[in-house]
mmCIF file of C-alpha atoms in Angstrom:
data_model
loop_
_atom_site.group_PDB
_atom_site.id
_atom_site.type_symbol
_atom_site.label_atom_id
_atom_site.label_comp_id
_atom_site.label_asym_id
_atom_site.label_seq_id
_atom_site.Cartn_x
_atom_site.Cartn_y
_atom_site.Cartn_z
ATOM 1 C CA MET A 186 -4.669 169.906 -79.513
ATOM 2 C CA ASN A 187 -6.608 166.761 -78.591
ATOM 3 C CA ARG A 188 -3.840 164.657 -80.159
ATOM 4 C CA LEU A 189 -1.499 165.872 -77.431
ATOM 5 C CA ALA A 190 -3.712 164.461 -74.693
ATOM 6 C CA PRO A 191 -2.586 160.788 -75.035
ATOM 7 C CA LEU A 192 1.070 161.907 -75.068
ATOM 8 C CA SER A 193 0.378 163.947 -71.953
ATOM 9 C CA LEU A 194 -0.948 160.837 -70.235
ATOM 10 C CA VAL A 195 2.169 158.862 -71.195
ATOM 11 C CA ALA A 196 4.373 161.593 -69.733
ATOM 12 C CA MET A 197 2.230 161.651 -66.597
ATOM 13 C CA ALA A 198 2.509 157.887 -66.080
ATOM 14 C CA VAL A 199 6.305 157.980 -66.465
ATOM 15 C CA LEU A 200 6.692 160.931 -64.092
ATOM 16 C CA TRP A 201 4.446 159.407 -61.453
ATOM 17 C CA GLY A 202 6.388 156.168 -61.761
ATOM 18 C CA SER A 203 9.673 157.979 -61.167
ATOM 19 C CA SER A 204 8.300 159.845 -58.145
ATOM 20 C CA LEU A 205 8.232 156.784 -55.884
ATOM 21 C CA VAL A 206 12.006 156.347 -55.949
ATOM 22 C CA VAL A 207 12.549 160.036 -55.139
ATOM 23 C CA MET A 208 9.944 159.931 -52.366
ATOM 24 C CA LYS A 209 11.518 156.839 -50.830
ATOM 25 C CA ASP A 210 14.879 158.587 -50.707
ATOM 26 C CA LEU A 211 13.409 161.761 -49.166
ATOM 27 C CA LEU A 212 11.543 159.737 -46.543
ATOM 28 C CA GLY A 213 14.927 158.752 -45.166
ATOM 29 C CA ALA A 214 15.441 162.391 -44.175
ATOM 30 C CA MET A 215 11.903 163.787 -43.767
ATOM 31 C CA ASP A 216 8.656 162.892 -42.066
ATOM 32 C CA ALA A 217 5.992 161.676 -44.500
ATOM 33 C CA THR A 218 3.541 164.469 -43.646
ATOM 34 C CA ASP A 219 6.274 167.109 -43.987
ATOM 35 C CA LEU A 220 7.141 165.676 -47.382
ATOM 36 C CA VAL A 221 3.566 165.920 -48.678
ATOM 37 C CA PHE A 222 3.197 169.471 -47.340
ATOM 38 C CA SER A 223 6.537 170.692 -48.735
ATOM 39 C CA ARG A 224 5.926 169.020 -52.079
ATOM 40 C CA PHE A 225 2.535 170.554 -52.703
ATOM 41 C CA ALA A 226 3.339 173.926 -51.167
ATOM 42 C CA ILE A 227 6.136 174.297 -53.719
ATOM 43 C CA ALA A 228 3.850 172.977 -56.458
ATOM 44 C CA ALA A 229 1.167 175.519 -55.535
ATOM 45 C CA VAL A 230 3.655 178.394 -55.689
ATOM 46 C CA ALA A 231 4.923 177.151 -59.058
ATOM 47 C CA LEU A 232 1.395 177.030 -60.470
ATOM 48 C CA LEU A 233 0.583 180.505 -59.138
ATOM 49 C CA VAL A 234 3.658 181.861 -60.929
ATOM 50 C CA ILE A 235 3.075 179.973 -64.179
ATOM 51 C CA VAL A 236 -0.720 180.274 -64.511
ATOM 52 C CA PRO A 237 -1.900 183.166 -62.292
ATOM 53 C CA HIS A 238 -4.976 183.616 -64.498
ATOM 54 C CA ALA A 239 -6.227 180.269 -63.174
ATOM 55 C CA LEU A 240 -7.287 182.150 -60.041
ATOM 56 C CA ARG A 241 -10.188 183.592 -62.010
ATOM 57 C CA MET A 242 -12.962 181.074 -61.462
ATOM 58 C CA SER A 243 -16.546 180.739 -60.343
ATOM 59 C CA ARG A 244 -17.542 179.788 -56.809
ATOM 60 C CA ARG A 245 -18.743 176.484 -58.206
ATOM 61 C CA THR A 246 -15.316 175.695 -59.655
ATOM 62 C CA LEU A 247 -13.657 176.772 -56.400
ATOM 63 C CA GLY A 248 -15.857 174.431 -54.411
ATOM 64 C CA GLN A 249 -15.250 171.564 -56.824
ATOM 65 C CA GLY A 250 -11.496 172.101 -56.633
ATOM 66 C CA VAL A 251 -11.507 172.078 -52.833
ATOM 67 C CA LEU A 252 -13.512 168.840 -52.796
ATOM 68 C CA LEU A 253 -11.151 167.199 -55.294
ATOM 69 C CA GLY A 254 -8.184 168.371 -53.233
ATOM 70 C CA LEU A 255 -9.619 166.872 -50.030
ATOM 71 C CA VAL A 256 -10.035 163.495 -51.710
ATOM 72 C CA PHE A 257 -6.605 163.620 -53.326
ATOM 73 C CA VAL A 258 -4.762 164.661 -50.156
ATOM 74 C CA LEU A 259 -6.179 161.600 -48.401
ATOM 75 C CA GLY A 260 -4.595 159.464 -51.098
ATOM 76 C CA GLN A 261 -1.309 161.368 -50.886
ATOM 77 C CA LEU A 262 -0.991 161.169 -47.115
ATOM 78 C CA THR A 263 -1.940 157.511 -46.761
ATOM 79 C CA SER A 264 0.184 156.286 -49.678
ATOM 80 C CA THR A 265 3.189 158.327 -48.477
ATOM 81 C CA TRP A 266 2.818 157.020 -44.925
ATOM 82 C CA GLY A 267 2.613 153.528 -46.408
ATOM 83 C CA LEU A 268 5.765 154.044 -48.467
ATOM 84 C CA VAL A 269 7.733 154.425 -45.232
ATOM 85 C CA ASP A 270 7.263 150.711 -44.524
ATOM 86 C CA ILE A 271 7.350 149.092 -47.972
ATOM 87 C CA ASP A 272 9.548 149.168 -51.083
ATOM 88 C CA ALA A 273 8.854 151.672 -53.843
ATOM 89 C CA SER A 274 8.217 148.896 -56.373
ATOM 90 C CA ILE A 275 5.600 147.246 -54.133
ATOM 91 C CA SER A 276 4.019 150.634 -53.423
ATOM 92 C CA GLY A 277 3.695 151.235 -57.160
ATOM 93 C CA PHE A 278 1.832 147.999 -57.787
ATOM 94 C CA LEU A 279 -0.445 148.363 -54.759
ATOM 95 C CA THR A 280 -1.254 151.972 -55.643
ATOM 96 C CA GLY A 281 -2.074 150.782 -59.160
ATOM 97 C CA LEU A 282 -4.975 148.851 -57.672
ATOM 98 C CA TYR A 283 -6.969 152.100 -57.847
ATOM 99 C CA ILE A 284 -7.678 150.963 -61.404
ATOM 100 C CA VAL A 285 -9.450 147.877 -60.092
ATOM 101 C CA ALA A 286 -11.065 149.834 -57.242
ATOM 102 C CA THR A 287 -12.559 152.446 -59.573
ATOM 103 C CA PRO A 288 -15.291 150.270 -61.161
ATOM 104 C CA LEU A 289 -16.097 148.721 -57.772
ATOM 105 C CA LEU A 290 -16.498 152.157 -56.218
ATOM 106 C CA ALA A 291 -18.519 153.282 -59.234
ATOM 107 C CA TRP A 292 -20.782 150.285 -58.627
ATOM 108 C CA VAL A 293 -21.478 151.503 -55.091
ATOM 109 C CA VAL A 294 -21.858 155.156 -56.055
ATOM 110 C CA LEU A 295 -23.403 154.952 -59.519
ATOM 111 C CA GLY A 296 -25.205 151.620 -59.453
ATOM 112 C CA ALA A 297 -23.406 150.116 -62.473
ATOM 113 C CA ARG A 298 -22.780 146.397 -61.970
ATOM 114 C CA PRO A 299 -19.210 145.190 -62.631
ATOM 115 C CA SER A 300 -18.553 142.754 -65.462
ATOM 116 C CA ARG A 301 -17.045 139.304 -65.045
ATOM 117 C CA ASN A 302 -13.697 140.741 -66.071
ATOM 118 C CA VAL A 303 -13.739 143.059 -63.081
ATOM 119 C CA TRP A 304 -14.489 140.249 -60.647
ATOM 120 C CA THR A 305 -11.704 138.197 -62.201
ATOM 121 C CA ALA A 306 -9.449 141.221 -61.764
ATOM 122 C CA VAL A 307 -10.415 141.387 -58.096
ATOM 123 C CA GLY A 308 -9.325 137.772 -57.688
ATOM 124 C CA LEU A 309 -6.022 138.382 -59.431
ATOM 125 C CA SER A 310 -5.465 141.510 -57.360
ATOM 126 C CA THR A 311 -6.011 139.514 -54.189
ATOM 127 C CA LEU A 312 -3.441 136.950 -55.286
ATOM 128 C CA GLY A 313 -1.000 139.686 -56.232
ATOM 129 C CA LEU A 314 -1.509 141.453 -52.915
ATOM 130 C CA ALA A 315 -0.917 138.202 -51.064
ATOM 131 C CA ALA A 316 2.317 137.550 -52.958
ATOM 132 C CA LEU A 317 3.639 141.057 -52.323
ATOM 133 C CA SER A 318 2.544 141.473 -48.706
ATOM 134 C CA LEU A 319 3.164 137.994 -47.327
ATOM 135 C CA GLY A 320 6.678 138.059 -48.672
ATOM 136 C CA SER A 321 7.430 141.499 -47.221
ATOM 137 C CA THR A 322 5.950 141.101 -43.746
ATOM 138 C CA GLY A 323 6.279 137.366 -43.248
ATOM 139 C CA SER A 324 2.866 137.137 -41.579
ATOM 140 C CA GLY A 325 0.330 139.042 -43.638
ATOM 141 C CA ILE A 326 -0.749 142.481 -44.761
ATOM 142 C CA GLY A 327 1.123 145.078 -42.741
ATOM 143 C CA ARG A 328 0.644 148.763 -41.941
ATOM 144 C CA GLY A 329 2.375 149.905 -45.124
ATOM 145 C CA GLU A 330 0.224 147.765 -47.379
ATOM 146 C CA LEU A 331 -3.010 148.793 -45.658
ATOM 147 C CA LEU A 332 -2.214 152.504 -45.885
ATOM 148 C CA THR A 333 -1.246 152.162 -49.541
ATOM 149 C CA LEU A 334 -4.497 150.337 -50.330
ATOM 150 C CA LEU A 335 -6.450 153.108 -48.591
ATOM 151 C CA GLY A 336 -4.589 155.581 -50.783
ATOM 152 C CA ALA A 337 -5.545 153.603 -53.883
ATOM 153 C CA LEU A 338 -9.216 153.770 -52.853
ATOM 154 C CA ALA A 339 -8.938 157.546 -52.431
ATOM 155 C CA TYR A 340 -7.371 157.862 -55.889
ATOM 156 C CA ALA A 341 -10.243 155.846 -57.366
ATOM 157 C CA ALA A 342 -12.727 158.252 -55.790
ATOM 158 C CA HIS A 343 -10.713 161.174 -57.168
ATOM 159 C CA ILE A 344 -10.871 159.784 -60.700
ATOM 160 C CA ILE A 345 -14.628 159.454 -60.556
ATOM 161 C CA ALA A 346 -14.993 162.970 -59.190
ATOM 162 C CA VAL A 347 -12.651 164.517 -61.782
ATOM 163 C CA GLY A 348 -14.532 162.842 -64.604
ATOM 164 C CA HIS A 349 -17.763 164.467 -63.414
ATOM 165 C CA VAL A 350 -16.622 168.044 -62.951
ATOM 166 C CA VAL A 351 -13.650 168.875 -65.175
ATOM 167 C CA THR A 352 -13.954 170.719 -68.492
ATOM 168 C CA PRO A 353 -11.217 172.171 -70.703
ATOM 169 C CA ARG A 354 -12.172 175.612 -69.453
ATOM 170 C CA THR A 355 -11.861 174.768 -65.752
ATOM 171 C CA ALA A 356 -8.938 172.310 -65.886
ATOM 172 C CA LEU A 357 -6.207 174.755 -64.798
ATOM 173 C CA SER A 358 -8.326 176.353 -62.087
ATOM 174 C CA LEU A 359 -9.243 172.947 -60.655
ATOM 175 C CA THR A 360 -5.581 171.925 -60.706
ATOM 176 C CA LEU A 361 -4.540 175.069 -58.842
ATOM 177 C CA VAL A 362 -7.263 174.824 -56.207
ATOM 178 C CA GLN A 363 -6.567 171.126 -55.671
ATOM 179 C CA THR A 364 -2.868 171.762 -55.179
ATOM 180 C CA ILE A 365 -3.437 174.598 -52.708
ATOM 181 C CA THR A 366 -5.971 172.482 -50.804
ATOM 182 C CA ILE A 367 -3.516 169.583 -50.548
ATOM 183 C CA ALA A 368 -0.802 171.919 -49.238
ATOM 184 C CA VAL A 369 -3.111 173.520 -46.661
ATOM 185 C CA VAL A 370 -4.569 170.257 -45.345
ATOM 186 C CA SER A 371 -1.216 168.458 -45.134
ATOM 187 C CA GLY A 372 0.267 171.559 -43.473
ATOM 188 C CA ILE A 373 -2.456 171.449 -40.809
ATOM 189 C CA VAL A 374 -1.730 167.759 -40.214
ATOM 190 C CA ALA A 375 2.007 168.514 -39.921
ATOM 191 C CA ILE A 376 1.643 171.433 -37.467
ATOM 192 C CA PRO A 377 1.475 169.371 -34.220
ATOM 193 C CA HIS A 378 4.970 167.930 -34.654
ATOM 194 C CA GLY A 379 6.431 170.898 -36.541
ATOM 195 C CA VAL A 380 7.515 170.998 -40.168
ATOM 196 C CA ALA A 381 11.098 169.866 -40.816
ATOM 197 C CA LEU A 382 12.540 170.798 -44.210
ATOM 198 C CA PRO A 383 15.465 169.215 -46.107
ATOM 199 C CA ASP A 384 18.900 170.059 -44.732
ATOM 200 C CA SER A 385 20.981 169.691 -47.892
ATOM 201 C CA ALA A 386 21.045 171.075 -51.423
ATOM 202 C CA GLY A 387 20.691 167.586 -52.896
ATOM 203 C CA LEU A 388 17.498 166.901 -50.962
ATOM 204 C CA TRP A 389 16.099 170.295 -51.968
ATOM 205 C CA TRP A 390 16.681 169.450 -55.639
ATOM 206 C CA GLU A 391 14.885 166.139 -55.141
ATOM 207 C CA LEU A 392 12.011 167.921 -53.420
ATOM 208 C CA ALA A 393 11.793 170.484 -56.235
ATOM 209 C CA TYR A 394 11.714 167.673 -58.816
ATOM 210 C CA LEU A 395 9.012 165.890 -56.836
ATOM 211 C CA ALA A 396 6.953 169.059 -56.382
ATOM 212 C CA VAL A 397 7.085 170.562 -59.868
ATOM 213 C CA ILE A 398 7.972 167.768 -62.296
ATOM 214 C CA CYS A 399 6.160 164.941 -60.485
ATOM 215 C CA GLY A 400 3.520 167.028 -58.701
ATOM 216 C CA ALA A 401 2.132 170.135 -60.350
ATOM 217 C CA LEU A 402 2.877 169.055 -63.928
ATOM 218 C CA PRO A 403 1.350 165.531 -63.837
ATOM 219 C CA LEU A 404 -1.724 166.747 -61.951
ATOM 220 C CA ALA A 405 -2.279 169.436 -64.580
ATOM 221 C CA LEU A 406 -1.704 166.900 -67.368
ATOM 222 C CA GLN A 407 -4.209 164.468 -65.844
ATOM 223 C CA VAL A 408 -6.950 167.017 -65.311
ATOM 224 C CA TRP A 409 -6.444 168.530 -68.773
ATOM 225 C CA ALA A 410 -6.202 165.160 -70.546
ATOM 226 C CA GLN A 411 -9.341 163.794 -68.864
ATOM 227 C CA ALA A 412 -11.168 166.677 -70.499
ATOM 228 C CA HIS A 413 -10.035 165.530 -73.960
ATOM 229 C CA VAL A 414 -9.555 161.754 -73.848
ATOM 230 C CA GLU A 415 -12.294 159.208 -73.273
ATOM 231 C CA ALA A 416 -11.939 157.100 -70.174
ATOM 232 C CA THR A 417 -11.036 153.865 -71.985
ATOM 233 C CA LYS A 418 -8.009 155.323 -73.754
ATOM 234 C CA ALA A 419 -6.883 157.228 -70.676
ATOM 235 C CA ALA A 420 -7.054 154.085 -68.560
ATOM 236 C CA ILE A 421 -4.860 152.065 -70.928
ATOM 237 C CA VAL A 422 -2.073 154.633 -70.713
ATOM 238 C CA MET A 423 -2.389 155.321 -66.992
ATOM 239 C CA GLY A 424 -2.431 151.606 -66.249
ATOM 240 C CA THR A 425 1.280 151.462 -67.131
ATOM 241 C CA GLU A 426 2.219 153.582 -64.100
ATOM 242 C CA PRO A 427 3.023 150.642 -61.743
ATOM 243 C CA LEU A 428 5.335 149.173 -64.368
ATOM 244 C CA TRP A 429 7.219 152.470 -64.664
ATOM 245 C CA GLY A 430 7.438 152.634 -60.884
ATOM 246 C CA ALA A 431 8.935 149.146 -60.664
ATOM 247 C CA LEU A 432 11.351 149.907 -63.509
ATOM 248 C CA PHE A 433 12.669 153.048 -61.790
ATOM 249 C CA ALA A 434 12.823 151.327 -58.393
ATOM 250 C CA ILE A 435 14.907 148.464 -59.771
ATOM 251 C CA SER A 436 17.128 150.460 -62.147
ATOM 252 C CA MET A 437 17.681 153.549 -59.975
ATOM 253 C CA GLY A 438 16.485 152.693 -56.473
ATOM 254 C CA GLY A 439 18.643 149.648 -55.932
ATOM 255 C CA GLU A 440 15.710 147.276 -55.398
ATOM 256 C CA SER A 441 15.906 143.675 -56.541
ATOM 257 C CA LEU A 442 13.678 141.869 -59.018
ATOM 258 C CA THR A 443 12.610 139.062 -56.703
ATOM 259 C CA LEU A 444 10.302 136.161 -57.472
ATOM 260 C CA ARG A 445 7.771 137.657 -55.045
ATOM 261 C CA LEU A 446 7.793 140.982 -56.890
ATOM 262 C CA LEU A 447 7.610 139.238 -60.262
ATOM 263 C CA LEU A 448 4.639 137.037 -59.313
ATOM 264 C CA GLY A 449 2.737 139.705 -57.396
ATOM 265 C CA GLY A 450 3.423 142.398 -59.965
ATOM 266 C CA THR A 451 2.376 140.133 -62.829
ATOM 267 C CA ALA A 452 -0.922 139.254 -61.127
ATOM 268 C CA ILE A 453 -1.757 142.911 -60.430
ATOM 269 C CA THR A 454 -0.732 143.970 -63.940
ATOM 270 C CA ALA A 455 -3.008 141.275 -65.377
ATOM 271 C CA ALA A 456 -5.837 142.542 -63.161
ATOM 272 C CA ILE A 457 -5.305 146.088 -64.392
ATOM 273 C CA ALA A 458 -5.311 144.882 -68.005
ATOM 274 C CA LEU A 459 -8.620 143.088 -67.494
ATOM 275 C CA VAL A 460 -10.221 146.271 -66.210
ATOM 276 C CA ILE A 461 -8.873 148.740 -68.760
ATOM 277 C CA VAL A 462 -9.278 146.483 -71.813
ATOM 278 C CA PRO A 463 -12.544 144.700 -71.066
ATOM 279 C CA ARG A 464 -14.099 142.226 -73.493
ATOM 280 C CA GLY A 465 -17.606 142.846 -72.281
ATOM 281 C CA ARG A 466 -19.614 145.873 -71.329
ATOM 282 C CA TRP A 467 -21.027 147.004 -68.076
ATOM 283 C CA ARG A 468 -24.530 145.668 -67.596
ATOM 284 C CA GLY A 469 -25.490 148.380 -65.237
ATOM 285 C CA ARG A 470 -27.127 151.575 -66.330
ATOM 286 C CA VAL A 471 -26.677 155.139 -65.343
ATOM 287 C CA THR A 472 -28.429 156.223 -62.183
ATOM 288 C CA ALA A 473 -30.883 159.089 -61.885
ATOM 289 C CA ALA A 474 -27.995 161.548 -61.568
ATOM 290 C CA ARG A 475 -27.017 160.679 -65.129
ATOM 291 C CA ARG A 476 -30.296 161.947 -66.559
ATOM 292 C CA GLY A 477 -30.263 165.293 -68.195
ATOM 293 C CA ARG A 478 -26.463 165.262 -68.770
ATOM 294 C CA PRO A 479 -25.063 165.070 -72.320
ATOM 295 C CA SER A 480 -23.589 161.719 -73.271
ATOM 296 C CA SER A 481 -20.934 163.378 -75.358
ATOM 297 C CA ALA A 482 -19.821 166.853 -76.282
ATOM 298 C CA ARG A 483 -16.923 168.111 -78.293
ATOM 299 C CA GLY A 484 -14.486 170.030 -76.131
ATOM 300 C CA ARG A 485 -16.232 168.943 -72.918
ATOM 301 C CA VAL A 486 -15.775 166.125 -70.483
ATOM 302 C CA VAL A 487 -17.667 163.050 -71.524
ATOM 303 C CA PRO A 488 -19.079 161.675 -68.276
ATOM 304 C CA ARG A 489 -18.387 158.085 -69.279
ATOM 305 C CA ILE A 490 -17.581 157.127 -65.752
ATOM 306 C CA GLN A 491 -21.270 156.576 -65.266
ATOM 307 C CA GLN A 492 -21.808 154.972 -68.660
ATOM 308 C CA ASP A 493 -18.698 152.804 -68.701
ATOM 309 C CA ALA A 494 -17.569 152.807 -65.109
ATOM 310 C CA ALA A 495 -15.315 149.816 -65.536
ATOM 311 C CA ARG A 496 -13.108 151.686 -67.959
ATOM 312 C CA VAL A 497 -12.339 154.804 -66.011
ATOM 313 C CA PRO A 498 -8.951 154.485 -64.257
ATOM 314 C CA ALA A 499 -6.148 157.074 -63.773
ATOM 315 C CA GLU A 500 -3.733 158.088 -60.859
ATOM 316 C CA SER A 501 -1.285 158.119 -58.003
ATOM 317 C CA ALA A 502 2.067 159.287 -56.696
#
């Protein structure tokens, strides 16, 4: 079954890449907060129907799932709000910066010092961000770019948290609780202005695709795969997500392959590659929290985020 995990990650990256085009289209007819709420409410119902046994869990797992959901909904709301103001292709590349943000955040949280490759990646990311944002706003980083970057930081935090708590036994339960938490929180945020739903069959089909195929399914695949695939291998596959997003945006979303997108996207892709395929190793060591935890275990999550924090990435849409 472990051999299916890398294929699951490939499918997840493709689906998340395709979601940006669908989201951009729906944002022309729906408020961003309404979209997040509707998407994950449908996803939660779908999961309850498909895997009702996932409701059987310990209080510890329930609490972990709620915490993961709170972190993930921050990423969903901010990146969706950001998508209102920027192209889907640019959103994909900027969201992909969670891969670069992950080792930096792990440095702050876990005390593992980044390698030279990571700092080089930060420089390349900055150049890529400048190329993408200066060309789109004409004056600098705008609201859409800032919100999307905040979403990328939230996704990085989510990756680190998932790597610490998920096991094959709790993967489905954590997925279900996360999805319900996202729906509840985004619903609360949407209440003040009222929730407006799609007004046509076509938009409902798009929303269903976004909720089930690009929402519940990829989240389940990610949580399950991170319980079976070491961080390095997972990161290599997940790092292709921005490329899939740009491909769908250009081929199906009507966006153009401009010089700005080519230069900025290339710089960010190079930064991602430096992080997920490092030549060196982290020089930092695991903090006190690492002590007493197994360094590896068959059928369990290997908490390599602390051991190899630079090679952890995974996420988005």
